Amino acid sequence: MELNAIQKAAYELIQSDARFIYSLITIPKYAKKVNSNYLMMSQPYIGLFADGAEQWCTKIGMSAPTFTKEEKHYYSLLRQSHKLYERPYLDCMSLLINKLKESDAYFYSNRRLLSKFFGYYNVGVDLFEGAFCGNTILCALYLPDKIWINDDIGPWIRDISVIAGKLAKFFECTAYEPYRFNLNAHVNYKDYHFYKKCPISNKTDLGFLLFSVLCSVNYAIKFINEYFVDEIPQKFKFAYLQYYYLCDFISELNLKNGTNLVINETLKDRSLRNCLAHYGLGQYMSEEDLQVNDPLKGLTIKAFNMDYFMAKEKLYLYLTELTDQIKKLIGLDSY
């Protein structure tokens, strides 16, 4: 079908997300030493792509693969996981700590003989060049609770992921080479026991929540930004979605705990957030606003009168300022 200029720009942004997912799943082929939960940490963004792309195609009448009722329910829930920090502070804390307790109970009950004497681990933590970029509790939170329907959950997740692959293929993800990787980077994981033997000195529920915020942000500004060599839209998109929700979340966290964490909120823009999360460029931009050679098609120029690179520089500065404060507060100054 013939697309207008705005639709073509949206198509290219969706296609870029499809290529990113294709690149993620090819990492083991090219980088044998990568050993972390990077794919599970990407689940909210895979949900955003699949749900957003399917809805966008349906809305404009494009004959793309469509969801079954079960797939629609799953991906609508999965995409919501990128909004973890949109939840009220106490709800977010409760979800996170309950998952930590579930993990602790599981690994405690499955201890082997040596771990009964020397201790056991309850959280796996991802590292990129020594920076904490994910943890297994976040990964568990990202997957919708209602999927735990039977003991055969692995094959079930595999099967329900097929539609995401079909959508990525529809947007011609395999017509391009995967985005390039930094093959010399150190990507690994380490197991810890929170809170007995763990890297943070603030061994409290607040400490673990702040550690998880650090992991969420670093997944975007460390792993995605530095592991992928090409300057891809996802480097801004994923970081911006974390930033957008953290602006209000950090204020509520400070109010509840008497802390004084600061995040610069001058880039917070709901219309930009909606475009990044839903591909609905037509509700925000005119054809005159489009910048076809810009990684985000002129979205940051429309929102902030800044090109992609200037807006990204400021966004990363504000997020790094926040993570530096968090590291100091929870005792990770040396990392």
Short mmCIF file of C-alpha atoms in Angstrom, two decimals:
data_model
loop_
_atom_site.label_atom_id
_atom_site.label_comp_id
_atom_site.label_asym_id
_atom_site.label_seq_id
_atom_site.Cartn_x
_atom_site.Cartn_y
_atom_site.Cartn_z
CA MET A 1 0.00 0.00 0.00
CA GLU A 2 1.06 3.61 -0.58
CA LEU A 3 2.21 5.39 2.58
CA ASN A 4 2.24 9.14 3.12
CA ALA A 5 5.41 10.81 4.38
CA ILE A 6 4.44 10.60 8.08
CA GLN A 7 3.46 6.93 7.77
CA LYS A 8 6.70 6.19 5.94
CA ALA A 9 8.69 7.75 8.78
CA ALA A 10 6.75 5.71 11.35
CA TYR A 11 7.29 2.58 9.25
CA GLU A 12 11.05 3.19 9.28
CA LEU A 13 11.08 3.63 13.06
CA ILE A 14 9.16 0.36 13.48
CA GLN A 15 11.53 -1.29 11.03
CA SER A 16 14.47 -0.07 13.10
CA ASP A 17 12.97 -1.68 16.22
CA ALA A 18 12.46 -4.90 14.25
CA ARG A 19 16.10 -4.83 13.16
CA PHE A 20 17.14 -4.23 16.76
CA ILE A 21 15.25 -7.34 17.93
CA TYR A 22 16.78 -9.32 15.07
CA SER A 23 20.20 -8.05 16.21
CA LEU A 24 19.54 -9.09 19.81
CA ILE A 25 18.82 -12.68 18.92
CA THR A 26 21.91 -12.91 16.70
CA ILE A 27 24.29 -11.79 19.46
CA PRO A 28 25.26 -15.38 20.44
CA LYS A 29 26.19 -16.09 16.82
CA TYR A 30 28.72 -13.27 16.68
CA ALA A 31 29.75 -12.81 20.31
CA LYS A 32 30.50 -16.12 22.00
CA LYS A 33 31.62 -14.55 25.29
CA VAL A 34 28.38 -12.71 26.07
CA ASN A 35 26.80 -14.23 29.15
CA SER A 36 24.02 -12.21 30.75
CA ASN A 37 20.25 -11.75 30.89
CA TYR A 38 20.33 -9.00 28.24
CA LEU A 39 17.47 -10.62 26.29
CA MET A 40 15.22 -10.82 29.34
CA MET A 41 16.00 -7.19 30.22
CA SER A 42 14.79 -6.28 26.72
CA GLN A 43 11.34 -7.83 27.19
CA PRO A 44 9.49 -4.54 27.84
CA TYR A 45 10.90 -3.11 24.61
CA ILE A 46 10.04 -6.25 22.65
CA GLY A 47 6.51 -5.89 24.02
CA LEU A 48 6.43 -2.25 22.91
CA PHE A 49 7.48 -3.24 19.40
CA ALA A 50 5.12 -6.18 18.95
CA ASP A 51 2.05 -4.52 20.44
CA GLY A 52 2.73 -1.15 18.82
CA ALA A 53 3.58 -2.54 15.38
CA GLU A 54 0.50 -4.80 15.29
CA GLN A 55 -1.79 -1.93 16.33
CA TRP A 56 -0.19 0.50 13.86
CA CYS A 57 -0.63 -1.90 10.95
CA THR A 58 -4.24 -2.59 11.89
CA LYS A 59 -4.99 1.13 12.17
CA ILE A 60 -3.68 2.01 8.70
CA GLY A 61 -5.03 -1.15 7.06
CA MET A 62 -1.69 -2.82 6.38
CA SER A 63 -1.96 -6.62 6.05
CA ALA A 64 0.63 -7.61 8.64
CA PRO A 65 0.53 -10.65 10.96
CA THR A 66 -2.13 -10.17 13.65
CA PHE A 67 -2.48 -11.39 17.23
CA THR A 68 -4.62 -14.21 18.44
CA LYS A 69 -6.67 -13.38 21.52
CA GLU A 70 -4.02 -15.01 23.74
CA GLU A 71 -1.16 -13.14 22.05
CA LYS A 72 -3.00 -9.83 22.28
CA HIS A 73 -3.49 -10.31 26.02
CA TYR A 74 0.12 -11.33 26.56
CA TYR A 75 1.72 -8.49 24.60
CA SER A 76 -0.59 -5.84 26.01
CA LEU A 77 0.62 -6.91 29.46
CA LEU A 78 4.26 -7.25 28.41
CA ARG A 79 4.41 -3.74 26.95
CA GLN A 80 3.12 -2.34 30.26
CA SER A 81 6.26 -3.58 32.01
CA HIS A 82 8.23 -0.65 30.58
CA LYS A 83 6.06 1.49 32.90
CA LEU A 84 7.40 -0.08 36.10
CA TYR A 85 8.39 3.31 37.50
CA GLU A 86 5.08 4.87 36.52
CA ARG A 87 3.51 2.89 39.35
CA PRO A 88 3.09 4.57 42.73
CA TYR A 89 6.24 4.24 44.80
CA LEU A 90 4.76 1.89 47.39
CA ASP A 91 3.28 -0.38 44.72
CA CYS A 92 6.59 -0.58 42.91
CA MET A 93 8.44 -1.32 46.13
CA SER A 94 5.94 -4.03 47.05
CA LEU A 95 6.20 -5.72 43.63
CA LEU A 96 9.98 -5.67 43.66
CA ILE A 97 10.47 -6.92 47.20
CA ASN A 98 7.83 -9.63 46.86
CA LYS A 99 9.70 -10.95 43.81
CA LEU A 100 12.94 -10.83 45.77
CA LYS A 101 11.31 -12.84 48.57
CA GLU A 102 9.98 -15.38 46.05
CA SER A 103 13.45 -15.76 44.59
CA ASP A 104 15.01 -16.11 48.03
CA ALA A 105 12.49 -18.77 49.07
CA TYR A 106 13.07 -20.72 45.86
CA PHE A 107 16.85 -20.76 46.09
CA TYR A 108 16.80 -21.42 49.83
CA SER A 109 14.59 -24.48 49.37
CA ASN A 110 16.82 -25.76 46.54
CA ARG A 111 20.14 -25.38 48.33
CA ARG A 112 22.80 -27.98 47.74
CA LEU A 113 24.97 -29.36 50.52
CA LEU A 114 27.82 -26.87 50.16
CA SER A 115 25.50 -23.87 49.98
CA LYS A 116 23.91 -24.91 53.27
CA PHE A 117 27.26 -24.22 54.90
CA PHE A 118 28.67 -21.41 52.76
CA GLY A 119 25.52 -19.58 51.77
CA TYR A 120 23.35 -19.41 48.66
CA TYR A 121 22.55 -16.87 45.97
CA ASN A 122 19.12 -15.37 45.32
CA VAL A 123 19.76 -12.71 42.64
CA GLY A 124 21.69 -12.83 39.38
CA VAL A 125 23.13 -9.48 38.30
CA ASP A 126 24.19 -8.48 34.76
CA LEU A 127 27.35 -6.48 34.19
CA PHE A 128 28.62 -4.55 31.19
CA GLU A 129 32.24 -3.46 31.56
CA GLY A 130 31.71 -3.67 35.33
CA ALA A 131 28.52 -1.57 35.35
CA PHE A 132 25.35 -3.15 36.76
CA CYS A 133 22.89 -3.39 33.86
CA GLY A 134 20.19 -5.80 34.97
CA ASN A 135 19.06 -8.29 37.58
CA THR A 136 16.88 -11.38 37.67
CA ILE A 137 14.26 -9.76 39.89
CA LEU A 138 13.59 -7.10 37.26
CA CYS A 139 13.48 -9.83 34.61
CA ALA A 140 10.86 -11.72 36.63
CA LEU A 141 8.80 -8.55 37.08
CA TYR A 142 8.82 -7.80 33.36
CA LEU A 143 7.07 -11.05 32.47
CA PRO A 144 3.32 -10.91 33.18
CA ASP A 145 2.39 -12.90 36.30
CA LYS A 146 -0.51 -14.59 34.54
CA ILE A 147 1.81 -16.49 32.21
CA TRP A 148 2.79 -18.89 35.00
CA ILE A 149 0.07 -21.29 34.01
CA ASN A 150 1.91 -24.60 33.97
CA ASP A 151 5.25 -26.33 34.44
CA ASP A 152 5.95 -26.15 30.69
CA ILE A 153 6.43 -22.39 30.75
CA GLY A 154 9.62 -22.39 28.65
CA PRO A 155 8.02 -23.88 25.52
CA TRP A 156 4.94 -21.69 26.06
CA ILE A 157 7.04 -18.49 26.05
CA ARG A 158 8.88 -19.76 22.97
CA ASP A 159 5.62 -20.35 21.15
CA ILE A 160 4.03 -17.04 22.07
CA SER A 161 7.19 -15.23 20.96
CA VAL A 162 6.77 -16.48 17.39
CA ILE A 163 4.38 -13.64 16.53
CA ALA A 164 7.01 -11.04 17.50
CA GLY A 165 9.40 -12.73 15.07
CA LYS A 166 6.75 -12.74 12.33
CA LEU A 167 6.15 -9.03 12.84
CA ALA A 168 9.87 -8.30 12.76
CA LYS A 169 10.18 -10.27 9.53
CA PHE A 170 7.20 -8.43 8.05
CA PHE A 171 9.10 -5.19 8.61
CA GLU A 172 12.01 -6.68 6.67
CA CYS A 173 14.41 -6.95 9.60
CA THR A 174 16.42 -9.63 7.78
CA ALA A 175 16.89 -7.42 4.73
CA TYR A 176 19.69 -5.72 6.65
CA GLU A 177 22.71 -6.90 8.54
CA PRO A 178 22.30 -6.93 12.34
CA TYR A 179 23.39 -3.74 14.04
CA ARG A 180 27.08 -4.00 14.83
CA PHE A 181 28.30 -5.11 18.27
CA ASN A 182 31.33 -4.19 20.35
CA LEU A 183 32.81 -7.68 20.31
CA ASN A 184 35.58 -6.72 22.74
CA ALA A 185 33.17 -5.67 25.50
CA HIS A 186 32.93 -7.65 28.72
CA VAL A 187 29.32 -8.78 29.16
CA ASN A 188 28.76 -11.20 32.02
CA TYR A 189 26.75 -11.87 35.15
CA LYS A 190 27.43 -12.54 38.80
CA ASP A 191 25.28 -14.17 41.49
CA TYR A 192 24.76 -12.53 44.86
CA HIS A 193 22.75 -12.94 48.03
CA PHE A 194 20.77 -9.83 48.83
CA TYR A 195 21.38 -8.71 51.47
CA LYS A 196 24.05 -10.90 53.10
CA LYS A 197 26.68 -10.90 50.37
CA CYS A 198 25.92 -8.25 47.79
CA PRO A 199 27.69 -5.20 46.33
CA ILE A 200 25.54 -2.51 47.97
CA SER A 201 26.26 -1.24 51.46
CA ASN A 202 22.70 0.05 51.93
CA LYS A 203 21.29 -3.40 52.69
CA THR A 204 17.63 -2.40 52.87
CA ASP A 205 14.57 -2.69 50.66
CA LEU A 206 15.14 0.92 49.60
CA GLY A 207 18.72 0.01 48.74
CA PHE A 208 17.57 -2.83 46.49
CA LEU A 209 14.95 -0.67 44.79
CA LEU A 210 17.57 1.99 44.04
CA PHE A 211 19.94 -0.71 42.82
CA SER A 212 17.19 -1.88 40.44
CA VAL A 213 16.64 1.67 39.18
CA LEU A 214 20.38 1.80 38.50
CA CYS A 215 20.17 -1.50 36.58
CA SER A 216 17.20 -0.28 34.53
CA VAL A 217 18.89 2.95 33.51
CA ASN A 218 22.28 1.35 32.86
CA TYR A 219 20.70 -1.23 30.57
CA ALA A 220 19.91 1.66 28.23
CA ILE A 221 22.80 4.09 28.70
CA LYS A 222 25.53 1.48 29.19
CA PHE A 223 24.63 -1.82 27.54
CA ILE A 224 22.51 -0.59 24.61
CA ASN A 225 24.54 2.56 24.08
CA GLU A 226 28.01 1.06 24.28
CA TYR A 227 27.51 -2.51 23.13
CA PHE A 228 25.84 -1.48 19.87
CA VAL A 229 28.33 0.35 17.68
CA ASP A 230 25.84 2.03 15.34
CA GLU A 231 23.97 5.15 16.46
CA ILE A 232 20.51 3.58 16.55
CA PRO A 233 17.18 5.14 17.65
CA GLN A 234 16.88 2.66 20.52
CA LYS A 235 19.76 4.40 22.31
CA PHE A 236 17.54 7.41 22.81
CA LYS A 237 14.17 5.67 22.94
CA PHE A 238 14.89 3.20 25.74
CA ALA A 239 16.74 5.77 27.84
CA TYR A 240 14.00 8.36 27.35
CA LEU A 241 11.21 6.03 28.46
CA GLN A 242 13.13 5.28 31.68
CA TYR A 243 13.77 9.00 32.18
CA TYR A 244 10.15 10.01 31.58
CA TYR A 245 8.72 7.78 34.31
CA LEU A 246 11.59 8.34 36.74
CA CYS A 247 10.95 12.10 36.84
CA ASP A 248 7.79 11.64 38.94
CA PHE A 249 8.95 8.42 40.60
CA ILE A 250 12.08 10.00 42.08
CA SER A 251 10.04 12.86 43.52
CA GLU A 252 7.70 10.42 45.27
CA LEU A 253 10.62 8.28 46.45
CA ASN A 254 12.22 11.36 48.03
CA LEU A 255 8.96 12.29 49.73
CA LYS A 256 8.49 8.80 51.21
CA ASN A 257 12.10 8.34 52.36
CA GLY A 258 13.44 11.81 53.13
CA THR A 259 16.09 11.43 50.42
CA ASN A 260 17.16 14.25 48.12
CA LEU A 261 17.86 12.61 44.78
CA VAL A 262 17.67 15.07 41.90
CA ILE A 263 16.76 14.48 38.26
CA ASN A 264 16.61 17.32 35.75
CA GLU A 265 13.06 17.25 34.33
CA THR A 266 13.46 19.76 31.49
CA LEU A 267 13.24 17.03 28.82
CA LYS A 268 10.01 15.53 30.11
CA ASP A 269 7.45 15.73 27.29
CA ARG A 270 4.33 13.57 27.14
CA SER A 271 3.82 13.96 23.40
CA LEU A 272 7.34 12.74 22.67
CA ARG A 273 6.88 9.85 25.06
CA ASN A 274 3.66 8.86 23.25
CA CYS A 275 5.37 8.90 19.86
CA LEU A 276 8.22 6.74 21.12
CA ALA A 277 5.87 4.27 22.77
CA HIS A 278 3.14 4.05 20.11
CA TYR A 279 4.61 5.09 16.73
CA GLY A 280 1.79 7.62 16.36
CA LEU A 281 3.79 10.37 14.64
CA GLY A 282 0.77 11.74 12.78
CA GLN A 283 -0.84 13.03 15.98
CA TYR A 284 2.26 15.12 16.78
CA MET A 285 4.15 15.98 13.60
CA SER A 286 3.36 17.45 10.21
CA GLU A 287 5.28 16.65 7.05
CA GLU A 288 7.14 19.95 7.48
CA ASP A 289 8.47 18.71 10.84
CA LEU A 290 10.03 15.56 9.37
CA GLN A 291 13.80 15.21 9.15
CA VAL A 292 14.26 12.06 7.11
CA ASN A 293 17.99 11.70 7.86
CA ASP A 294 17.58 12.17 11.61
CA PRO A 295 17.62 8.90 13.64
CA LEU A 296 14.24 9.87 15.17
CA LYS A 297 12.86 11.63 12.09
CA GLY A 298 12.91 15.05 13.75
CA LEU A 299 11.01 14.16 16.92
CA THR A 300 13.53 15.82 19.26
CA ILE A 301 13.62 18.93 17.07
CA LYS A 302 9.85 19.14 17.32
CA ALA A 303 9.87 18.59 21.09
CA PHE A 304 12.97 20.53 22.21
CA ASN A 305 14.31 22.36 19.17
CA MET A 306 17.38 20.09 19.47
CA ASP A 307 18.67 17.57 16.99
CA TYR A 308 18.90 13.92 18.01
CA PHE A 309 22.53 14.11 19.11
CA MET A 310 22.16 17.21 21.26
CA ALA A 311 18.98 15.86 22.90
CA LYS A 312 20.63 12.50 23.53
CA GLU A 313 23.66 14.18 25.11
CA LYS A 314 21.44 16.07 27.56
CA LEU A 315 19.29 13.01 28.28
CA TYR A 316 22.32 10.88 29.09
CA LEU A 317 23.78 13.66 31.23
CA TYR A 318 20.61 13.88 33.33
CA LEU A 319 20.40 10.09 33.73
CA THR A 320 24.10 9.81 34.59
CA GLU A 321 23.72 12.54 37.19
CA LEU A 322 20.92 10.48 38.75
CA THR A 323 22.83 7.17 38.68
CA ASP A 324 25.88 8.83 40.23
CA GLN A 325 23.69 9.99 43.13
CA ILE A 326 22.18 6.53 43.50
CA LYS A 327 25.58 4.83 43.52
CA LYS A 328 26.73 7.15 46.28
CA LEU A 329 23.57 6.58 48.32
CA ILE A 330 23.76 2.77 48.18
CA GLY A 331 27.53 2.48 48.47
CA LEU A 332 28.62 1.78 44.89
CA ASP A 333 30.89 4.82 44.47
CA SER A 334 33.79 2.68 43.24
CA TYR A 335 31.78 1.07 40.41
#
